[in-house]
Coordinates of C-alpha atoms in Angstrom, one line a residue:
X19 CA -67.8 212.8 8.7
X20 CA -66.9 210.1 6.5
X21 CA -63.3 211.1 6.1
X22 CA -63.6 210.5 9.9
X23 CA -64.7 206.8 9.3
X24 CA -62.4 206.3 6.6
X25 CA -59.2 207.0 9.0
X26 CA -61.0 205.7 11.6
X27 CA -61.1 202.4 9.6
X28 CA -58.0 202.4 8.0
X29 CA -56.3 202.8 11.4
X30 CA -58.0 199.6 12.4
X31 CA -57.2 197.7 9.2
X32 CA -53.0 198.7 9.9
X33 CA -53.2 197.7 13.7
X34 CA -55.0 194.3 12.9
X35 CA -52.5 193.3 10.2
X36 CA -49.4 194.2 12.4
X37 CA -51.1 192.1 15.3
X38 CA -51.4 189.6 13.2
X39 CA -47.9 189.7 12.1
X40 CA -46.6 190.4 15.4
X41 CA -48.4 187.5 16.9
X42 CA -47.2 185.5 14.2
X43 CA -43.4 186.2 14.9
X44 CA -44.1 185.3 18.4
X45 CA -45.6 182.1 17.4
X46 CA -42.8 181.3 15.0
X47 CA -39.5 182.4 17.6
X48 CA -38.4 178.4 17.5
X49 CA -39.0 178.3 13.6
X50 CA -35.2 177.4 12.3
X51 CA -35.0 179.7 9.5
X52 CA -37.9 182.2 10.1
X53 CA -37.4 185.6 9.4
X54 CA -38.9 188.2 11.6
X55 CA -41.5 190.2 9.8
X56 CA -42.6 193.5 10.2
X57 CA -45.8 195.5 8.5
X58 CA -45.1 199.0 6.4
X59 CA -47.4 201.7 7.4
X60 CA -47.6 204.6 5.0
X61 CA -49.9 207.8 5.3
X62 CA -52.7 207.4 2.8
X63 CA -53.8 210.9 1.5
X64 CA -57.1 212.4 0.5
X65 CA -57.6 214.4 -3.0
X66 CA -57.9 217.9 -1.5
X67 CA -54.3 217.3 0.1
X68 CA -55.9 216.1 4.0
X69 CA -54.7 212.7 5.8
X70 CA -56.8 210.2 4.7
X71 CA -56.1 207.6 7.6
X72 CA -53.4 204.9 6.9
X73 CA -52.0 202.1 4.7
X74 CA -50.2 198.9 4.7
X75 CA -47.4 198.8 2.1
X76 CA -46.8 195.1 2.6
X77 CA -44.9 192.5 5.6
X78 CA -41.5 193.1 5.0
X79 CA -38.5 190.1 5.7
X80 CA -36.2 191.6 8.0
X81 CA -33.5 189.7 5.9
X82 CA -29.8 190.8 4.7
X83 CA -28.3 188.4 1.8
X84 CA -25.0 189.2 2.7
X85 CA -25.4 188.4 6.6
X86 CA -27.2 185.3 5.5
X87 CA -24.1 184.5 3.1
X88 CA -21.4 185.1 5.6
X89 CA -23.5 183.3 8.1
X90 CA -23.8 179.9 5.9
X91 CA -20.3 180.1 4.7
X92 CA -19.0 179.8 7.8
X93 CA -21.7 176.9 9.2
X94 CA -20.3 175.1 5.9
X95 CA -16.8 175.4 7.2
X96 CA -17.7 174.6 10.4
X97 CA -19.3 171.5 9.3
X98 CA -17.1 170.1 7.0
X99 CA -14.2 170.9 10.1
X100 CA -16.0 168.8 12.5
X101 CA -17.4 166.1 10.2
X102 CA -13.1 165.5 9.4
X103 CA -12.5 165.8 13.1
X104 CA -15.2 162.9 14.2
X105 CA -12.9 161.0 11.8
X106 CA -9.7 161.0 12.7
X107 CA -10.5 160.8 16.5
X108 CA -11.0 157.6 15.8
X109 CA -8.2 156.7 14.3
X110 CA -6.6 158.8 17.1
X111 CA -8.1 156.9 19.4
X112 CA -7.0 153.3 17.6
X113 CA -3.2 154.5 17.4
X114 CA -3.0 155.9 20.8
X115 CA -4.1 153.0 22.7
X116 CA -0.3 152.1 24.1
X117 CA -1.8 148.5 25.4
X118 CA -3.3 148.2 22.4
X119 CA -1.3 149.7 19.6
X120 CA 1.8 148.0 17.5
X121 CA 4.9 149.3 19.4
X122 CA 4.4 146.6 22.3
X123 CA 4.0 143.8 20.0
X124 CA 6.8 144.4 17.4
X125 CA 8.9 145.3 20.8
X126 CA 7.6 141.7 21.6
X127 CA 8.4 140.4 18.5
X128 CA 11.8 141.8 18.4
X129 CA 12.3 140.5 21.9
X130 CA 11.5 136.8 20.5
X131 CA 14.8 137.0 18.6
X132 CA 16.8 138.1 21.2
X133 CA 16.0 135.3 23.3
X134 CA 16.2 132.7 20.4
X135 CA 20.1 134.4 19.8
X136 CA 20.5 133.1 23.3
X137 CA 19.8 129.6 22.8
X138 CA 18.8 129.0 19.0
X139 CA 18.6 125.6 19.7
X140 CA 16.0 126.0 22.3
X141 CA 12.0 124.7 20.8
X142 CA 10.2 127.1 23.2
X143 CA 12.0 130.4 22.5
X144 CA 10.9 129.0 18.5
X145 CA 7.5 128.3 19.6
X146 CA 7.4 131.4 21.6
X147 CA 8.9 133.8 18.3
X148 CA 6.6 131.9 16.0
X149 CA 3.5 133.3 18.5
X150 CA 5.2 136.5 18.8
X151 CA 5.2 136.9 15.3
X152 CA 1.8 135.9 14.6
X153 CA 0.3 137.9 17.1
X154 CA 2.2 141.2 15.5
X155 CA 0.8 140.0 12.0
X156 CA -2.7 139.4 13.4
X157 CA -2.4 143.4 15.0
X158 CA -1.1 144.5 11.3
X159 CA -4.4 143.1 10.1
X160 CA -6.7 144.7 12.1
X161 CA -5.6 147.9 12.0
X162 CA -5.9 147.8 8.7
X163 CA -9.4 145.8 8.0
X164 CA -10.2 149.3 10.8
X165 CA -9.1 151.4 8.7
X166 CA -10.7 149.6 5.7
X167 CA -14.0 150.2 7.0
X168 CA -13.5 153.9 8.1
X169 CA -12.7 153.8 4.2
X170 CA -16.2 152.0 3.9
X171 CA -17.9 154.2 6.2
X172 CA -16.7 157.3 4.2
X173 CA -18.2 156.0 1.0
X174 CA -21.5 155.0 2.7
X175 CA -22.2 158.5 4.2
X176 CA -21.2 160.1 0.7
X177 CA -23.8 158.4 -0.7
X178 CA -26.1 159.6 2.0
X179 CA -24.8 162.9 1.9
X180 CA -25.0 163.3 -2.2
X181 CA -28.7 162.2 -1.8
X182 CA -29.8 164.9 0.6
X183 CA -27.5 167.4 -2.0
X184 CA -30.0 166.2 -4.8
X185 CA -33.0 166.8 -2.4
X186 CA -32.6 170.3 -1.7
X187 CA -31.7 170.8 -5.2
X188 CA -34.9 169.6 -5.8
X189 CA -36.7 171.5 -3.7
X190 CA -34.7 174.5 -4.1
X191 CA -36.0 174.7 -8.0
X192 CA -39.9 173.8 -7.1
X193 CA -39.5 176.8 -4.5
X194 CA -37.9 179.4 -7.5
X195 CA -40.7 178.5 -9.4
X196 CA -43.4 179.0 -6.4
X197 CA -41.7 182.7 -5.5
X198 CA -41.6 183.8 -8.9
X199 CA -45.4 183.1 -9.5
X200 CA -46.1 183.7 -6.2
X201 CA -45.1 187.0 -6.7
X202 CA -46.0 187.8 -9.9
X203 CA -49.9 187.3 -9.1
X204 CA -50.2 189.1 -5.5
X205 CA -47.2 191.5 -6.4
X206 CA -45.7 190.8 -2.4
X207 CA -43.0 188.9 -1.9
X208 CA -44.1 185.2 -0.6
X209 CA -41.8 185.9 3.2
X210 CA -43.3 182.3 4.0
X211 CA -41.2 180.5 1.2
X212 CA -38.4 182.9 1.0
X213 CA -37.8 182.0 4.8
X214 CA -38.1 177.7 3.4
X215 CA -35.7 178.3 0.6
X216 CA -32.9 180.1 2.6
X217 CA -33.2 177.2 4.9
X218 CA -32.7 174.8 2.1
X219 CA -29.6 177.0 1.1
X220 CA -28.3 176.9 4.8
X221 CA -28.8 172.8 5.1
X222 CA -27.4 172.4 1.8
X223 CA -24.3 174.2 2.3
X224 CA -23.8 172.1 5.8
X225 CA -23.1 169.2 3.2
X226 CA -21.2 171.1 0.7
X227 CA -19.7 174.4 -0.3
X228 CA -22.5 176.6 -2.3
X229 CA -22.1 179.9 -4.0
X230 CA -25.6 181.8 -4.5
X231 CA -26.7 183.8 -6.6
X232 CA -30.1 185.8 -7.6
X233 CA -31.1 185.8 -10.9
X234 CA -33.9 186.2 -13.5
X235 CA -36.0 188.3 -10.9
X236 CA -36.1 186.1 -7.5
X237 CA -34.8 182.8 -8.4
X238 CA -31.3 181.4 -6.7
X239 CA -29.1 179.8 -8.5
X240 CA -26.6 177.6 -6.7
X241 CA -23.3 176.6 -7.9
X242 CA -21.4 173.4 -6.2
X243 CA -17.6 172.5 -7.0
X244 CA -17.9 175.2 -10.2
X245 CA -21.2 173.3 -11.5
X246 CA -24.7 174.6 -11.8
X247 CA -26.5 172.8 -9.7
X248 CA -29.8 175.0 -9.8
X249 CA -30.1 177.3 -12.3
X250 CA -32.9 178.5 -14.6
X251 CA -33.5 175.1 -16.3
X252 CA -34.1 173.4 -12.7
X253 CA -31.7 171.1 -10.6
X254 CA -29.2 168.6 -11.4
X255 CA -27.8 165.6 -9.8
X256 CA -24.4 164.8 -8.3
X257 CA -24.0 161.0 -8.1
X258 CA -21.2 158.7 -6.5
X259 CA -19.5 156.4 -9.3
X260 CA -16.3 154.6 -9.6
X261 CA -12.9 157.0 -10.2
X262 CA -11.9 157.1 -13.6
X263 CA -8.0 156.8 -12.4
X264 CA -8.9 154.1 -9.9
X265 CA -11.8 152.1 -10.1
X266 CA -11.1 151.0 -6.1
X267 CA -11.7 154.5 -5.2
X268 CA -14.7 156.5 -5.0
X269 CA -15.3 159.8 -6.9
X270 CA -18.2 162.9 -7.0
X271 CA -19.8 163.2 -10.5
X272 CA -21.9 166.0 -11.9
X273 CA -25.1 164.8 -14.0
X274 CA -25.0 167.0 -16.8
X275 CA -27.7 164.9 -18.6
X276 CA -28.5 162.6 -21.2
X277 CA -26.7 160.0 -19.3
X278 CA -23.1 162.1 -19.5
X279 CA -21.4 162.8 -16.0
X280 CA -18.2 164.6 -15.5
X281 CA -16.1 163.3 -12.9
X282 CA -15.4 166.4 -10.1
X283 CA -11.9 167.0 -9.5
X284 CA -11.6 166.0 -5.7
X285 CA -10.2 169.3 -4.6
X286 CA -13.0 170.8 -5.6
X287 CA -15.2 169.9 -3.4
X288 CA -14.8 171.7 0.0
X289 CA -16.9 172.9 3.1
X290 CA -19.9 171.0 4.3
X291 CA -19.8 167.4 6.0
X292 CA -19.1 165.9 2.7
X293 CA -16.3 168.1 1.7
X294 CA -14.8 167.4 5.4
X295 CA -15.2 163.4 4.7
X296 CA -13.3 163.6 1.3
X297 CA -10.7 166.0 3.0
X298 CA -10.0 163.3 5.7
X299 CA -10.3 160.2 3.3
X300 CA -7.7 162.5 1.4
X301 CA -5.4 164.2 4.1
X302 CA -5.5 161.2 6.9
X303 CA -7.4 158.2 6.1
X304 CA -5.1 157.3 3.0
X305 CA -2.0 158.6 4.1
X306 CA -2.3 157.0 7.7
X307 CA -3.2 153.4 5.7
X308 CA -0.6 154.2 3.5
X309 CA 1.9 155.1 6.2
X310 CA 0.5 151.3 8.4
X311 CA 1.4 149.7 4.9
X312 CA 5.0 151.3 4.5
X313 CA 6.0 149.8 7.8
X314 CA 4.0 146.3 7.3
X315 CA 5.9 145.7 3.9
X316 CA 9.7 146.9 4.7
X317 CA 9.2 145.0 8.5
X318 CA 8.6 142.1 6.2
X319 CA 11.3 142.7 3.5
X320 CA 14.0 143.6 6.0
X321 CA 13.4 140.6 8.0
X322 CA 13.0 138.4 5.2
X323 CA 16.4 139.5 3.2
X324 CA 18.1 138.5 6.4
X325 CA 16.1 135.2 7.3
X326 CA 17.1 134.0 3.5
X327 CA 20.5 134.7 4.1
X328 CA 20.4 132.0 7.1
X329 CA 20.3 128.5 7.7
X330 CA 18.0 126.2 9.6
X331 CA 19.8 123.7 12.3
X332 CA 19.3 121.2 9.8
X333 CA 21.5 123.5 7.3
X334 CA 19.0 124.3 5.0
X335 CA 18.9 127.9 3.6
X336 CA 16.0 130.6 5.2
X337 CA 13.1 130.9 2.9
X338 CA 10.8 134.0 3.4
X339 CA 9.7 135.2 7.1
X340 CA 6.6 137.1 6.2
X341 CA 4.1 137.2 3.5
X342 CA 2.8 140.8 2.0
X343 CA 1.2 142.0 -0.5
X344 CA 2.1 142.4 -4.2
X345 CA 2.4 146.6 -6.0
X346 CA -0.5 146.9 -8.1
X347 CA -1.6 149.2 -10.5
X348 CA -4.8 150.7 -12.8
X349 CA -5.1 151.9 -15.9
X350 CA -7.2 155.5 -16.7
X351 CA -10.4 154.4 -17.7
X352 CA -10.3 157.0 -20.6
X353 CA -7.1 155.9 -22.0
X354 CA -7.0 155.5 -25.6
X355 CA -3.7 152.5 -25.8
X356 CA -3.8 149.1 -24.4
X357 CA -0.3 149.5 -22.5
X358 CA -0.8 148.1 -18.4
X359 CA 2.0 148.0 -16.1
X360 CA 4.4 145.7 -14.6
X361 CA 4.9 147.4 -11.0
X362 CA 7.7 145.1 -8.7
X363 CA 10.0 146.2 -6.1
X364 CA 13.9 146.9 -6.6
X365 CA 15.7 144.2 -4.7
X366 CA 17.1 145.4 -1.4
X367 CA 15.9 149.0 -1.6
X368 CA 12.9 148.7 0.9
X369 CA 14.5 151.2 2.8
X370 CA 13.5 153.4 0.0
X371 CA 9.8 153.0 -0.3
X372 CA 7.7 156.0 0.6
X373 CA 4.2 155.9 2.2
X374 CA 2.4 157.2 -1.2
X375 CA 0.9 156.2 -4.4
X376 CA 2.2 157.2 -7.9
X377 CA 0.2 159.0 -11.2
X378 CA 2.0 158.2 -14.2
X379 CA 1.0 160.1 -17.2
X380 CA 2.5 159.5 -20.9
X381 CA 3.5 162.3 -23.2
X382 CA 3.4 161.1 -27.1
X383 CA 4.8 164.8 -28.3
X384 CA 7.8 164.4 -26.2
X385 CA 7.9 160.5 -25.7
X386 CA 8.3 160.6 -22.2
X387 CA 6.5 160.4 -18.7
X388 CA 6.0 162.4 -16.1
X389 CA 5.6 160.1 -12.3
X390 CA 3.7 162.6 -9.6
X391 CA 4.3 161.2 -5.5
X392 CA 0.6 162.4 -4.9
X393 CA 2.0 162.6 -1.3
X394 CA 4.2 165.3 -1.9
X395 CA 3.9 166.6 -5.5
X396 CA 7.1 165.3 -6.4
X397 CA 7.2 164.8 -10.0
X398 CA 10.4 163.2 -12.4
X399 CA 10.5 162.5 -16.1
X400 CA 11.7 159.5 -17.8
X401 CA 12.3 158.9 -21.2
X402 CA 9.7 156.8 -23.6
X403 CA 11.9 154.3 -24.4
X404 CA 13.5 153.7 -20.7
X405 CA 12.6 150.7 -19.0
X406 CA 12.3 149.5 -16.2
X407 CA 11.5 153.0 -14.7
X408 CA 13.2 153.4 -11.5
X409 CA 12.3 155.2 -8.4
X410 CA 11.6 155.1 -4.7
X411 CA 12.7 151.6 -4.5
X412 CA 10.0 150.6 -7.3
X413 CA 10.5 149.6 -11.1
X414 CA 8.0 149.8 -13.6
X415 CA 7.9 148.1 -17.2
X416 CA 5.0 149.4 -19.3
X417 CA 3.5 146.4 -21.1
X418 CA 1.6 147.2 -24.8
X419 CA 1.0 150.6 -27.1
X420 CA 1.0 153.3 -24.7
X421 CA -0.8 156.6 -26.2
X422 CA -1.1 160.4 -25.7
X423 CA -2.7 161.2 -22.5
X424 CA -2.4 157.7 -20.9
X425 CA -2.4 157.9 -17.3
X426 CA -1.8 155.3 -14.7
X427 CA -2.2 155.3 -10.7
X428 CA 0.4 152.8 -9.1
X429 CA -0.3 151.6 -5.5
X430 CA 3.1 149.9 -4.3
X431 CA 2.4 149.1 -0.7
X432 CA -1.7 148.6 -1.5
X433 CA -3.2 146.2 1.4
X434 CA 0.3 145.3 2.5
X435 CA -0.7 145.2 6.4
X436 CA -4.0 143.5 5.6
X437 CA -2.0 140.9 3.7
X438 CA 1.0 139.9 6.1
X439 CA 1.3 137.0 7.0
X440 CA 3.8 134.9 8.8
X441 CA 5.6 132.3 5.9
X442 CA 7.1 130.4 8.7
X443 CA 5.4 127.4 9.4
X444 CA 7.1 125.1 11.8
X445 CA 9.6 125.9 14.5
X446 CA 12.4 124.1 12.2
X447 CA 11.9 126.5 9.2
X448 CA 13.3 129.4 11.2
X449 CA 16.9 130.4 9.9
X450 CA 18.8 130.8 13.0
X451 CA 22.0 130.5 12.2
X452 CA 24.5 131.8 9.3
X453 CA 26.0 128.5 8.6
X454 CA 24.4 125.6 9.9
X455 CA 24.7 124.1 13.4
X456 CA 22.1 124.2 16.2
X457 CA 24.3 126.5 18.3
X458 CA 24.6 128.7 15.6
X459 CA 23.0 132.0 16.6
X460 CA 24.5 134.6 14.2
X461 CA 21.1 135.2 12.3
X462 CA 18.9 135.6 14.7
X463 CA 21.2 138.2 16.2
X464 CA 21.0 140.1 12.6
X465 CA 17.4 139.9 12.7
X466 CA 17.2 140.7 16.4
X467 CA 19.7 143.8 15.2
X468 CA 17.4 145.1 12.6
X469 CA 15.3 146.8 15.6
X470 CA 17.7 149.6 15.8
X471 CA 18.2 149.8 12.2
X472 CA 17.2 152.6 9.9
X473 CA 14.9 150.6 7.8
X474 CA 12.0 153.1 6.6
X475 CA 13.0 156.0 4.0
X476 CA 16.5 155.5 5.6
X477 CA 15.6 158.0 8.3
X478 CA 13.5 155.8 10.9
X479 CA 13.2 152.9 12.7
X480 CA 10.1 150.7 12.6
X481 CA 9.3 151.8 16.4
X482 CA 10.2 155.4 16.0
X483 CA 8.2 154.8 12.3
X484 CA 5.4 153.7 14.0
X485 CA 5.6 157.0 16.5
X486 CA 5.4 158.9 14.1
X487 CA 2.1 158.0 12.7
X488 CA 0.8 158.1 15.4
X489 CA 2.8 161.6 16.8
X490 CA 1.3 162.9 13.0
X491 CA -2.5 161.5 13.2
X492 CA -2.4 163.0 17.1
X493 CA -1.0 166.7 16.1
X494 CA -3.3 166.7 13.0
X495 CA -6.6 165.9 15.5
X496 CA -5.6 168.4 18.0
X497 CA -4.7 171.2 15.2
X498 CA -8.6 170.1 13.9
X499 CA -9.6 170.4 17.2
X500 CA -8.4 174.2 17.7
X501 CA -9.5 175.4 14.3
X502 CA -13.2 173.5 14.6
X503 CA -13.3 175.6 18.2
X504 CA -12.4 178.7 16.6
X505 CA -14.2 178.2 13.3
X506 CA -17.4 177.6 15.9
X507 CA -16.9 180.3 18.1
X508 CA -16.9 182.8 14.5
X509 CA -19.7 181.0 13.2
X510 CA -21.4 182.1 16.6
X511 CA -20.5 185.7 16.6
X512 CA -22.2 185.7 12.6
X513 CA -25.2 184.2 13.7
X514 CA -25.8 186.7 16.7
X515 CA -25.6 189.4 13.9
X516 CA -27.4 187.6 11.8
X517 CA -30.1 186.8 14.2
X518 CA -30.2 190.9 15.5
X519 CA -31.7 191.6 11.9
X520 CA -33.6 188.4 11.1
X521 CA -34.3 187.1 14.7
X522 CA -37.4 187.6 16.6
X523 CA -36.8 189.0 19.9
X524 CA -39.8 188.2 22.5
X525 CA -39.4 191.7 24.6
X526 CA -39.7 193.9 21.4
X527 CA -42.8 191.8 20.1
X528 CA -44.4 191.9 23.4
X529 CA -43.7 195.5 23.4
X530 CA -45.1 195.8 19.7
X531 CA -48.5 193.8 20.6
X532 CA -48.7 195.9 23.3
X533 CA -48.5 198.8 20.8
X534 CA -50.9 197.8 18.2
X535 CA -53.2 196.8 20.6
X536 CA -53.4 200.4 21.7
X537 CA -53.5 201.4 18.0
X538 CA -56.2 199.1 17.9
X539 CA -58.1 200.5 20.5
X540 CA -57.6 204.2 19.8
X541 CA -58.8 203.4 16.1
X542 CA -62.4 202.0 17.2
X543 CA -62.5 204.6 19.9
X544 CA -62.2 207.2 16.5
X545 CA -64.6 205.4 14.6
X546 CA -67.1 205.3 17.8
X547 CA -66.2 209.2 18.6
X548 CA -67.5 209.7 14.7
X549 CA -70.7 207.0 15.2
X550 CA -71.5 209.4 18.0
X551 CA -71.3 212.4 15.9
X552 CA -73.1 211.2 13.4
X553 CA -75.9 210.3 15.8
X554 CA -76.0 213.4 16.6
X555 CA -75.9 215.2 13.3
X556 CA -78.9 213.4 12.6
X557 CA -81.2 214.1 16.2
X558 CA -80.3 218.0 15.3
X559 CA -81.5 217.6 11.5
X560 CA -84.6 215.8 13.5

């Protein structure tokens, strides 16, 4: 009779913990990150070999690691697609504009000095060029202050995005430690915080890319750009400092304590929204500035070789058109000489300058240096002892004791749009003519002329240069467009496998409370078929 009771109550003891858990799945559908659970049930049996009833072996995570993995791989690259497409749409958007983009106004501007050839003596075609002029300057300017603070922008949502990464790691750690003692006094796995960490995990890797791994019983450790980030002696920090090759430029640093960080080597960091800002600061912010630059500075130095080869009407000789910026240049910030660098353009080689900054790096085994294009990769060698170096339409002189290892970044066309100006002042100053005269229109025609003229890399003009920016920002959007669609619709197809294990599906719960209930039920009606039994045992014995 007791046996009775015992199954009796042991059936009722099962059915009310999977209620509970079934209930609690229901209540917990909309939970991001939950994990459906579901309650073991094993046969519990008596010492002479009969069923003794039932037990509960535990709530078991429905949960696959490597669904889960695949799953937040691809959210990361998902993320860090779209967070570099939300980018350059904007600066798709900017160049696009055809009433509001370049072409019309160097067009415009060009125009000006066909109708000053006409009549170079004439104020109003002057005062009409000057304006022209200006206004193309002014649009040289803002595209570039835009472009300037999309650079801003970047470094201000790193910042955010590094101090989220630093949270989770945080939390991340205090949740290893919580599982692991959780577990170790009840001896069940604590499904509640597994569930919080893996949600950590997945938010953390839609800023960056994470590898996982389980270690020391059930603690995670998480690896970011090749660094620990968690491990068994808690989390570390990244933090957002100054580049050691360029102290204009941002860089990700890895805390490794005692006040020591190591600068992260920019390709390293991929996938998540902060690996997609660094890719577009990388692959189109800085090219497309650097690109807006080119054509600012070789517009300026083509028109103002051919302005100081003229002569006003008063038979003066042309002095500069436009003002632009100046190369510049930075020295490692762990280089061990004192050398700097003289960085000036070769005379009448603009047509040479590329859209791209230089690395220069000194060998003291070989005396020599080795210049990377970090546009290309194109690297050359020069000798230790040549000066000036030569190349691109640049020259070089290193200044002071160079030493082993010293590197240098050179910038030749840095902030040239933001810093054009027009040098022309007064109508009068403008070199018109080839050898004095007011009729004298043969310089204006030559800078009129220079429209049509290869001027940039010796392949473009600066209106077909200025297409292809914007032909190269445009094709670059849409190719992010298509791969951020496909990358979505895969990440889609993962999480509906992921979510047919670890998803809780309202038709099979209700079917399951339905179930249980009946378990329920059938349980007390054993233990009241045995109460009656009982009962009776004892009116016979009566």
């Amino acid at each position: 009779m007791s046996n009775l009771f015992g199954i009796g109550l042991s059936g009722l003891g099962a059915a009310q913990t999977a209620l509970s858990t079934t209930s609690n799945n229901i209540s917990n559908v909309r939970t991001p990150g939950y994990s459906r659970q579901v309650v073991g049930l094993s046969t519990s049996q008596e010492g002479n070999g009969q069923g003794g009833g039932v037990r509960t072996t535990g709530v078991e995570r429905q949960y696959q690691q490597y669904l889960t993995g695949q799953l937040n791989d691809a959210q990361s690259r998902s993320s860090a697609l779209d967070s570099h497409l939300g980018q350059i749409s904007q600066i798709n958007n900017l160049l696009g504009d055809s009433e509001a983009g370049l072409a019309p106004l160097m067009q415009k501007f060009f125009g000006g000095l066909q109708t000053l050839s006409a009549n170079p003596a004439d104020s109003a075609a002057r005062e009409s060029l000057l304006g022209d002029a200006n206004s193309m300057t002014a649009q040289f300017r803002a595209f570039s202050e835009y472009l300037s603070d999309m650079g801003e922008s970047v470094e201000s949502q790193l910042k955010g995005g590094i101090t989220q990464v630093n949270n989770y790691a945080e939390q991340i750690s205090n949740l290893n430690t919580q599982i692991v003692q959780a577990e170790a006094k009840t001896g069940q796995p604590p499904n509640n915080l597994l569930d919080q960490r893996d949600q950590l995990v997945s938010a953390l890797g839609d800023l960056v890319d994470v590898k996982l791994s389980v270690q020391d019983g059930n603690s995670y450790h998480v690896m970011v750009a090749g660094q620990p980030l968690v491990d068994a002696n808690g989390a570390k920090s990244l933090k957002l400092v100054d580049s050691a090759a360029d102290p204009t430029r941002s860089a990700i640093a890895f805390d490794v304590g005692n006040g020591q960080l190591r600068e992260l080597s920019e390709n390293s960091i991929k996938g998540g929204s902060i690996g997609g800002l660094m890719a577009f600061r990388k692959d189109s912010l800085e090219p497309a500035q650097q690109r807006l630059d080119q054509l600012a500075h070789t517009l300026s130095a083509r028109i103002n070789e051919v302005h100081q080869g003229g002569t006003t009407y008063k038979g003066q000789a042309g002095g500069a058109f436009f003002e632009t910026a100046s190369p510049v240049s930075f020295s490692d910030a762990n280089n061990n000489g004192t050398a700097t660098l003289e960085v000036t353009f070769t005379e009448g080689a603009s047509a040479e300058v590329r859209a791209s900054n230089y690395r220069l790096e000194y060998n003291g085994d070989t005396n020599s240096y080795a210049l990377t294009r970090t546009s290309d990769g194109d690297k050359r060698f020069f000798g230790g002892d040549e000066s000036p170096l030569q190349f691109d339409g640049v020259e070089v002189r290193v200044q002071g004791a160079v030493a082993d290892g010293d590197a240098f970044v050179i910038k030749p066309l840095d902030r040239a749009a933001a810093e054009m100006e027009v040098a022309v002042k007064s109508t009068s100053e403008i070199a018109a003519a080839q050898g004095g005269g007011t009729g004298d229109n043969r310089n204006a025609l030559a800078m009129a002329a220079l429209q049509d003229e290869t001027a940039i890399e010796g392949e473009s003009s600066f209106n077909s240069g200025y297409a292809r920016l914007v032909s190269d920002i445009g094709n670059k959007t849409r190719s992010l467009q298509v791969n951020s669609s496909a990358q979505q619709m895969l990440t889609s197809e993962l999480e509906t496998a992921q979510q047919s294990v670890s998803g809780v599906n309202l038709d099979e719960e209700r079917v399951n409370l339905l179930y249980y209930q009946q378990m329920y039920q059938a349980n007390a009606k054993v233990i009241e078929t045995a109460a009656s039994l009982f009962d009776t045992l004892l009116g016979i014995r009566a």
